[in-house]
Amino acid sequence: MNHALKAVRFFPTRRSIGRSIARSWGLTLGLAGALALPVAASADMLDSLNPMNWFNGDKYKPEVLKDTPAEDLYNQGLARLKVRDYPAAAKSFAALDKQYPYSQWQRKGLIMTIFSQYQAGSYEDAIGSAKRYIGLFPQAADVDYAYYLEAMSYYNQIPDISRDQDRSAKAADLFAQIIEKYPKSEYVDDSRYKLQVTRDQLAGKEMMVGRFYLNQRNYVAAVGRFREVLAKYQTTRHAEEALMRLTEAYLALGVPQEAQTAAAILGHNFPDSVWYKDAYALLRTDGLEPNEDKGSWISKAFSKLGLG
């Protein structure tokens, strides 16, 4: 049998197609008949599922819920604060923010939301709410309080010195903004104190990394870290050690002039420091004395603050 005959034999004819359709229709009609009884029996159920019938008669009555009066929500929040249920208080105050936008109730609700979240220890939520408050009400009388709560939310999350100090940096920045923008704020004194604490933390991190590089004899990298301490944090307790470590690093690099300057600045500003005694002894092992070079970056850095 050639290929042409095979094609003719297996190609469906009009009659075979007709028989297939008839069989399919018969099967379909049979299935329809089989399904007719349960469909008819469940007509009421299908009627109830018809979306067009959902709003007919008494089957469904849409109801518009009225907002809780603003004063009631505020008082609810205060009551929950009184019993120290801070998460519940935050929800009540947040409802004011949502239900009464563009009003004084929204402002009052939002600032109390920040406070409640802060008290609950939900610092990330408090930070987000504070940022929103500052964005919405930058001229409000209590915006300094929003800045303070945001700063404190970062401050309370400052990790130990061995870990990343991003939160220390953010807290320091916000405390500095409070001092600069709102000098008469009741939060200025505490902001000054906590700014010093956060700056000390940031300086401590730089010192830790600098000492690591020094122990690895990577003196250039070490100088970079100690220089950072003197450039940004020279009013912290770490400045004394940074000057001594610079004396050590510059001697190791063979730059005695800078080593002598670091020791001289250390002795002039902190004459009773144990770090000065160490720096002086280190210079003497090389037959050197502390001697300030006025052209050195170290001398210039301290002169800007009236030191040195």
mmCIF file of C-alpha atoms in Angstrom:
data_model
loop_
_atom_site.group_PDB
_atom_site.id
_atom_site.type_symbol
_atom_site.label_atom_id
_atom_site.label_comp_id
_atom_site.label_asym_id
_atom_site.label_seq_id
_atom_site.Cartn_x
_atom_site.Cartn_y
_atom_site.Cartn_z
ATOM 1 C CA MET A 1 0.000 0.000 0.000
ATOM 2 C CA ASN A 2 1.461 3.303 -0.994
ATOM 3 C CA HIS A 3 1.421 6.515 1.052
ATOM 4 C CA ALA A 4 -1.468 8.035 -0.974
ATOM 5 C CA LEU A 5 -3.788 5.117 -0.082
ATOM 6 C CA LYS A 6 -2.842 5.370 3.583
ATOM 7 C CA ALA A 7 -3.767 9.030 3.566
ATOM 8 C CA VAL A 8 -7.171 8.301 1.998
ATOM 9 C CA ARG A 9 -7.906 5.421 4.424
ATOM 10 C CA PHE A 10 -7.165 7.408 7.577
ATOM 11 C CA PHE A 11 -8.569 10.805 6.600
ATOM 12 C CA PRO A 12 -12.058 11.208 8.216
ATOM 13 C CA THR A 13 -14.992 11.311 5.762
ATOM 14 C CA ARG A 14 -18.059 13.559 5.982
ATOM 15 C CA ARG A 15 -20.146 10.524 7.012
ATOM 16 C CA SER A 16 -17.750 9.519 9.818
ATOM 17 C CA ILE A 17 -17.750 13.106 11.083
ATOM 18 C CA GLY A 18 -21.559 13.072 11.076
ATOM 19 C CA ARG A 19 -21.677 9.863 13.098
ATOM 20 C CA SER A 20 -19.185 11.337 15.632
ATOM 21 C CA ILE A 21 -21.308 14.466 16.059
ATOM 22 C CA ALA A 22 -24.456 12.403 16.520
ATOM 23 C CA ARG A 23 -22.779 10.279 19.164
ATOM 24 C CA SER A 24 -21.487 13.422 20.909
ATOM 25 C CA TRP A 25 -24.959 15.001 20.879
ATOM 26 C CA GLY A 26 -26.477 11.846 22.251
ATOM 27 C CA LEU A 27 -23.928 11.802 25.064
ATOM 28 C CA THR A 28 -24.510 15.472 25.798
ATOM 29 C CA LEU A 29 -28.294 15.044 25.868
ATOM 30 C CA GLY A 30 -27.886 12.063 28.151
ATOM 31 C CA LEU A 31 -25.734 14.032 30.569
ATOM 32 C CA ALA A 32 -28.157 16.928 30.461
ATOM 33 C CA GLY A 33 -30.999 14.560 31.334
ATOM 34 C CA ALA A 34 -28.979 13.071 34.152
ATOM 35 C CA LEU A 35 -28.263 16.492 35.566
ATOM 36 C CA ALA A 36 -31.765 17.854 35.130
ATOM 37 C CA LEU A 37 -33.151 16.436 38.389
ATOM 38 C CA PRO A 38 -30.514 17.798 40.831
ATOM 39 C CA VAL A 39 -30.487 21.188 39.120
ATOM 40 C CA ALA A 40 -34.244 21.487 39.414
ATOM 41 C CA ALA A 41 -34.122 20.323 43.008
ATOM 42 C CA SER A 42 -31.578 22.996 43.927
ATOM 43 C CA ALA A 43 -33.237 25.897 42.114
ATOM 44 C CA ASP A 44 -33.674 27.820 45.343
ATOM 45 C CA MET A 45 -30.036 27.416 46.193
ATOM 46 C CA LEU A 46 -28.928 28.654 42.781
ATOM 47 C CA ASP A 47 -31.338 31.547 43.060
ATOM 48 C CA SER A 48 -29.680 32.565 46.303
ATOM 49 C CA LEU A 49 -26.261 32.443 44.624
ATOM 50 C CA ASN A 50 -27.345 34.685 41.762
ATOM 51 C CA PRO A 51 -25.650 38.089 42.273
ATOM 52 C CA MET A 52 -28.639 39.813 40.697
ATOM 53 C CA ASN A 53 -30.799 38.602 43.579
ATOM 54 C CA TRP A 54 -28.460 39.611 46.418
ATOM 55 C CA PHE A 55 -30.014 43.008 46.975
ATOM 56 C CA ASN A 56 -33.692 42.018 46.477
ATOM 57 C CA GLY A 57 -36.187 42.039 49.300
ATOM 58 C CA ASP A 58 -34.917 41.530 52.834
ATOM 59 C CA LYS A 59 -32.089 39.145 51.997
ATOM 60 C CA TYR A 60 -29.421 41.835 52.378
ATOM 61 C CA LYS A 61 -29.597 45.302 53.853
ATOM 62 C CA PRO A 62 -26.470 47.432 53.391
ATOM 63 C CA GLU A 63 -25.652 49.421 56.518
ATOM 64 C CA VAL A 64 -23.356 52.455 56.735
ATOM 65 C CA LEU A 65 -21.369 52.424 59.946
ATOM 66 C CA LYS A 66 -20.987 55.826 61.532
ATOM 67 C CA ASP A 67 -17.568 57.030 62.702
ATOM 68 C CA THR A 68 -16.989 57.056 66.432
ATOM 69 C CA PRO A 69 -17.004 60.662 67.698
ATOM 70 C CA ALA A 70 -13.486 62.057 67.777
ATOM 71 C CA GLU A 71 -13.637 62.990 71.443
ATOM 72 C CA ASP A 72 -14.723 59.447 72.356
ATOM 73 C CA LEU A 73 -11.792 57.924 70.461
ATOM 74 C CA TYR A 74 -9.374 60.317 72.138
ATOM 75 C CA ASN A 75 -10.752 59.566 75.588
ATOM 76 C CA GLN A 76 -10.594 55.832 74.859
ATOM 77 C CA GLY A 77 -6.923 56.214 74.026
ATOM 78 C CA LEU A 78 -6.259 58.173 77.209
ATOM 79 C CA ALA A 79 -8.072 55.547 79.287
ATOM 80 C CA ARG A 80 -5.941 52.809 77.771
ATOM 81 C CA LEU A 81 -2.782 54.804 78.410
ATOM 82 C CA LYS A 82 -3.796 55.122 82.037
ATOM 83 C CA VAL A 83 -3.808 51.337 82.452
ATOM 84 C CA ARG A 84 -0.628 51.067 80.340
ATOM 85 C CA ASP A 85 -2.312 49.184 77.528
ATOM 86 C CA TYR A 86 -0.125 50.972 75.023
ATOM 87 C CA PRO A 87 -0.891 48.856 71.915
ATOM 88 C CA ALA A 88 -4.650 49.378 72.417
ATOM 89 C CA ALA A 89 -4.101 53.089 73.044
ATOM 90 C CA ALA A 90 -2.124 53.354 69.814
ATOM 91 C CA LYS A 91 -5.054 51.804 67.917
ATOM 92 C CA SER A 92 -7.537 54.291 69.370
ATOM 93 C CA PHE A 93 -5.349 57.266 68.505
ATOM 94 C CA ALA A 94 -4.586 55.835 65.058
ATOM 95 C CA ALA A 95 -8.349 55.678 64.401
ATOM 96 C CA LEU A 96 -8.473 59.446 64.910
ATOM 97 C CA ASP A 97 -5.784 59.852 62.291
ATOM 98 C CA LYS A 98 -7.755 57.763 59.787
ATOM 99 C CA GLN A 99 -11.308 58.936 60.494
ATOM 100 C CA TYR A 100 -10.662 62.662 60.861
ATOM 101 C CA PRO A 101 -8.047 63.647 58.259
ATOM 102 C CA TYR A 102 -7.043 67.281 57.776
ATOM 103 C CA SER A 103 -8.207 68.236 61.248
ATOM 104 C CA GLN A 104 -6.766 69.035 64.663
ATOM 105 C CA TRP A 105 -8.047 65.656 65.806
ATOM 106 C CA GLN A 106 -5.786 64.009 63.256
ATOM 107 C CA ARG A 107 -2.799 65.967 64.559
ATOM 108 C CA LYS A 108 -3.583 65.157 68.191
ATOM 109 C CA GLY A 109 -4.250 61.535 67.366
ATOM 110 C CA LEU A 110 -1.020 61.125 65.435
ATOM 111 C CA ILE A 111 1.239 62.638 68.097
ATOM 112 C CA MET A 112 -0.404 60.413 70.723
ATOM 113 C CA THR A 113 0.015 57.425 68.412
ATOM 114 C CA ILE A 114 3.762 58.069 68.326
ATOM 115 C CA PHE A 115 3.885 58.297 72.112
ATOM 116 C CA SER A 116 1.831 55.108 72.591
ATOM 117 C CA GLN A 117 3.967 53.141 70.109
ATOM 118 C CA TYR A 118 7.126 54.393 71.786
ATOM 119 C CA GLN A 119 5.854 53.395 75.227
ATOM 120 C CA ALA A 120 4.911 49.968 73.871
ATOM 121 C CA GLY A 121 8.467 49.466 72.619
ATOM 122 C CA SER A 122 7.251 49.390 69.006
ATOM 123 C CA TYR A 123 10.124 51.611 67.958
ATOM 124 C CA GLU A 124 9.926 51.031 64.220
ATOM 125 C CA ASP A 125 6.222 51.946 64.242
ATOM 126 C CA ALA A 126 6.978 55.033 66.325
ATOM 127 C CA ILE A 127 9.703 56.082 63.881
ATOM 128 C CA GLY A 128 7.329 55.721 60.932
ATOM 129 C CA SER A 129 4.549 57.660 62.688
ATOM 130 C CA ALA A 130 6.978 60.406 63.730
ATOM 131 C CA LYS A 131 8.225 60.833 60.174
ATOM 132 C CA ARG A 132 4.612 61.094 59.001
ATOM 133 C CA TYR A 133 3.789 63.678 61.650
ATOM 134 C CA ILE A 134 6.811 65.808 60.744
ATOM 135 C CA GLY A 135 5.837 65.616 57.079
ATOM 136 C CA LEU A 136 2.200 66.569 57.709
ATOM 137 C CA PHE A 137 2.679 69.159 60.444
ATOM 138 C CA PRO A 138 6.171 70.680 60.107
ATOM 139 C CA GLN A 139 5.055 73.943 61.734
ATOM 140 C CA ALA A 140 3.094 72.422 64.626
ATOM 141 C CA ALA A 141 3.930 73.660 68.108
ATOM 142 C CA ASP A 142 4.811 70.168 69.267
ATOM 143 C CA VAL A 143 6.790 69.017 66.218
ATOM 144 C CA ASP A 144 9.933 69.095 68.378
ATOM 145 C CA TYR A 145 8.354 66.338 70.460
ATOM 146 C CA ALA A 146 7.881 64.220 67.325
ATOM 147 C CA TYR A 147 11.580 64.685 66.523
ATOM 148 C CA TYR A 148 12.483 63.751 70.098
ATOM 149 C CA LEU A 149 10.388 60.572 70.112
ATOM 150 C CA GLU A 150 11.875 59.527 66.771
ATOM 151 C CA ALA A 151 15.392 60.173 68.086
ATOM 152 C CA MET A 152 14.663 58.231 71.275
ATOM 153 C CA SER A 153 13.272 55.328 69.240
ATOM 154 C CA TYR A 154 16.646 55.041 67.506
ATOM 155 C CA TYR A 155 18.550 55.707 70.745
ATOM 156 C CA ASN A 156 16.852 52.842 72.551
ATOM 157 C CA GLN A 157 17.971 50.459 69.816
ATOM 158 C CA ILE A 158 21.669 51.332 69.846
ATOM 159 C CA PRO A 159 23.610 48.034 69.830
ATOM 160 C CA ASP A 160 26.928 47.248 71.454
ATOM 161 C CA ILE A 161 30.073 48.766 70.003
ATOM 162 C CA SER A 162 30.994 45.672 67.980
ATOM 163 C CA ARG A 163 27.926 45.973 65.741
ATOM 164 C CA ASP A 164 26.801 48.382 63.034
ATOM 165 C CA GLN A 165 26.153 51.852 64.448
ATOM 166 C CA ASP A 166 23.598 53.077 61.905
ATOM 167 C CA ARG A 167 21.023 53.706 64.637
ATOM 168 C CA SER A 168 23.533 55.654 66.679
ATOM 169 C CA ALA A 169 24.192 57.882 63.678
ATOM 170 C CA LYS A 170 20.474 58.463 63.045
ATOM 171 C CA ALA A 171 19.818 59.245 66.706
ATOM 172 C CA ALA A 172 22.745 61.676 66.770
ATOM 173 C CA ASP A 173 21.479 63.436 63.654
ATOM 174 C CA LEU A 174 17.988 63.904 65.116
ATOM 175 C CA PHE A 175 19.271 65.131 68.493
ATOM 176 C CA ALA A 176 21.462 67.633 66.646
ATOM 177 C CA GLN A 177 18.442 68.836 64.645
ATOM 178 C CA ILE A 178 16.445 69.415 67.825
ATOM 179 C CA ILE A 179 19.294 71.492 69.298
ATOM 180 C CA GLU A 180 19.697 73.519 66.094
ATOM 181 C CA LYS A 181 16.060 73.993 65.037
ATOM 182 C CA TYR A 182 14.376 74.276 68.415
ATOM 183 C CA PRO A 183 16.877 75.902 70.827
ATOM 184 C CA LYS A 184 14.075 76.795 73.272
ATOM 185 C CA SER A 185 12.564 73.323 73.299
ATOM 186 C CA GLU A 186 12.199 71.561 76.638
ATOM 187 C CA TYR A 187 13.959 68.579 75.033
ATOM 188 C CA VAL A 188 17.179 70.446 74.207
ATOM 189 C CA ASP A 189 19.061 69.660 77.412
ATOM 190 C CA ASP A 190 18.372 65.944 77.206
ATOM 191 C CA SER A 191 19.150 66.019 73.475
ATOM 192 C CA ARG A 192 22.563 67.555 74.209
ATOM 193 C CA TYR A 193 23.371 64.839 76.695
ATOM 194 C CA LYS A 194 22.213 62.016 74.446
ATOM 195 C CA LEU A 195 23.987 63.545 71.444
ATOM 196 C CA GLN A 196 27.229 63.274 73.393
ATOM 197 C CA VAL A 197 26.438 59.652 74.271
ATOM 198 C CA THR A 198 25.718 58.722 70.649
ATOM 199 C CA ARG A 199 28.817 60.540 69.379
ATOM 200 C CA ASP A 200 30.904 58.695 71.953
ATOM 201 C CA GLN A 201 29.418 55.441 70.687
ATOM 202 C CA LEU A 202 30.259 56.319 67.084
ATOM 203 C CA ALA A 203 33.793 57.313 68.044
ATOM 204 C CA GLY A 204 34.199 54.072 69.968
ATOM 205 C CA LYS A 205 33.324 52.107 66.857
ATOM 206 C CA GLU A 206 35.972 53.962 64.831
ATOM 207 C CA MET A 207 38.545 53.361 67.543
ATOM 208 C CA MET A 208 37.788 49.639 67.637
ATOM 209 C CA VAL A 209 38.310 49.332 63.887
ATOM 210 C CA GLY A 210 41.429 51.531 64.038
ATOM 211 C CA ARG A 211 42.992 49.357 66.727
ATOM 212 C CA PHE A 212 42.240 46.293 64.627
ATOM 213 C CA TYR A 213 44.107 47.788 61.652
ATOM 214 C CA LEU A 214 46.952 48.827 63.941
ATOM 215 C CA ASN A 215 47.340 45.269 65.239
ATOM 216 C CA GLN A 216 47.304 44.036 61.648
ATOM 217 C CA ARG A 217 50.088 46.561 60.860
ATOM 218 C CA ASN A 218 47.840 48.207 58.299
ATOM 219 C CA TYR A 219 48.988 51.613 59.489
ATOM 220 C CA VAL A 220 47.507 53.693 56.683
ATOM 221 C CA ALA A 221 44.031 52.296 57.320
ATOM 222 C CA ALA A 222 44.505 52.787 61.059
ATOM 223 C CA VAL A 223 45.453 56.444 60.577
ATOM 224 C CA GLY A 224 42.284 56.915 58.530
ATOM 225 C CA ARG A 225 40.099 55.671 61.402
ATOM 226 C CA PHE A 226 41.869 57.723 64.077
ATOM 227 C CA ARG A 227 41.708 60.758 61.839
ATOM 228 C CA GLU A 228 37.943 60.250 61.574
ATOM 229 C CA VAL A 229 37.687 60.341 65.358
ATOM 230 C CA LEU A 230 39.570 63.638 65.565
ATOM 231 C CA ALA A 231 37.655 65.188 62.664
ATOM 232 C CA LYS A 232 34.159 64.332 63.918
ATOM 233 C CA TYR A 233 34.361 63.306 67.561
ATOM 234 C CA GLN A 234 37.266 65.172 69.144
ATOM 235 C CA THR A 235 35.081 66.313 72.058
ATOM 236 C CA THR A 236 34.511 62.689 73.110
ATOM 237 C CA ARG A 237 36.616 60.723 75.581
ATOM 238 C CA HIS A 238 38.179 58.804 72.671
ATOM 239 C CA ALA A 239 40.144 61.812 71.388
ATOM 240 C CA GLU A 240 43.005 61.219 73.845
ATOM 241 C CA GLU A 241 43.575 57.647 72.780
ATOM 242 C CA ALA A 242 43.204 58.591 69.092
ATOM 243 C CA LEU A 243 46.103 61.062 69.428
ATOM 244 C CA MET A 244 48.279 58.468 71.144
ATOM 245 C CA ARG A 245 47.426 55.854 68.461
ATOM 246 C CA LEU A 246 48.314 58.391 65.760
ATOM 247 C CA THR A 247 51.687 58.848 67.452
ATOM 248 C CA GLU A 248 52.173 55.101 67.317
ATOM 249 C CA ALA A 249 50.963 54.682 63.716
ATOM 250 C CA TYR A 250 52.983 57.591 62.303
ATOM 251 C CA LEU A 251 56.169 56.345 63.978
ATOM 252 C CA ALA A 252 55.565 52.930 62.404
ATOM 253 C CA LEU A 253 55.068 54.592 59.007
ATOM 254 C CA GLY A 254 58.291 56.577 59.386
ATOM 255 C CA VAL A 255 56.565 59.973 59.595
ATOM 256 C CA PRO A 256 58.033 61.313 62.852
ATOM 257 C CA GLN A 257 56.875 64.902 62.334
ATOM 258 C CA GLU A 258 53.214 63.911 62.449
ATOM 259 C CA ALA A 259 53.876 61.611 65.398
ATOM 260 C CA GLN A 260 55.505 64.496 67.300
ATOM 261 C CA THR A 261 52.561 66.765 66.472
ATOM 262 C CA ALA A 262 50.008 64.242 67.706
ATOM 263 C CA ALA A 263 51.891 63.860 70.990
ATOM 264 C CA ALA A 264 52.293 67.617 71.406
ATOM 265 C CA ILE A 265 48.555 68.251 70.872
ATOM 266 C CA LEU A 266 47.786 65.428 73.311
ATOM 267 C CA GLY A 267 50.087 66.887 75.969
ATOM 268 C CA HIS A 268 48.771 70.419 75.528
ATOM 269 C CA ASN A 269 45.075 69.497 75.817
ATOM 270 C CA PHE A 270 45.317 66.513 78.167
ATOM 271 C CA PRO A 271 48.545 66.949 80.172
ATOM 272 C CA ASP A 272 47.464 64.545 82.918
ATOM 273 C CA SER A 273 46.270 61.833 80.542
ATOM 274 C CA VAL A 274 47.812 58.373 80.786
ATOM 275 C CA TRP A 275 47.664 58.355 76.980
ATOM 276 C CA TYR A 276 50.040 61.340 76.895
ATOM 277 C CA LYS A 277 52.492 59.531 79.132
ATOM 278 C CA ASP A 278 52.414 56.561 76.737
ATOM 279 C CA ALA A 279 52.866 58.775 73.676
ATOM 280 C CA TYR A 280 55.748 60.654 75.286
ATOM 281 C CA ALA A 281 57.489 57.418 76.250
ATOM 282 C CA LEU A 282 56.994 56.075 72.712
ATOM 283 C CA LEU A 283 58.670 59.144 71.196
ATOM 284 C CA ARG A 284 61.572 58.947 73.618
ATOM 285 C CA THR A 285 62.377 55.397 72.465
ATOM 286 C CA ASP A 286 63.217 56.983 69.092
ATOM 287 C CA GLY A 287 65.012 59.935 70.671
ATOM 288 C CA LEU A 288 62.183 62.337 69.828
ATOM 289 C CA GLU A 289 60.223 64.979 71.745
ATOM 290 C CA PRO A 290 56.637 66.220 71.283
ATOM 291 C CA ASN A 291 56.729 69.101 68.823
ATOM 292 C CA GLU A 292 53.704 70.640 67.116
ATOM 293 C CA ASP A 293 53.813 71.355 63.390
ATOM 294 C CA LYS A 294 51.263 74.143 62.823
ATOM 295 C CA GLY A 295 50.875 73.027 59.230
ATOM 296 C CA SER A 296 49.781 69.521 60.204
ATOM 297 C CA TRP A 297 46.178 68.470 59.696
ATOM 298 C CA ILE A 298 46.111 67.459 63.358
ATOM 299 C CA SER A 299 47.007 70.964 64.495
ATOM 300 C CA LYS A 300 44.467 72.519 62.135
ATOM 301 C CA ALA A 301 41.720 70.147 63.244
ATOM 302 C CA PHE A 302 42.151 71.116 66.884
ATOM 303 C CA SER A 303 42.582 74.824 66.147
ATOM 304 C CA LYS A 304 39.087 74.925 64.660
ATOM 305 C CA LEU A 305 37.649 74.092 68.090
ATOM 306 C CA GLY A 306 40.009 76.387 69.991
ATOM 307 C CA LEU A 307 42.041 73.418 71.170
ATOM 308 C CA GLY A 308 45.697 72.749 70.686
#
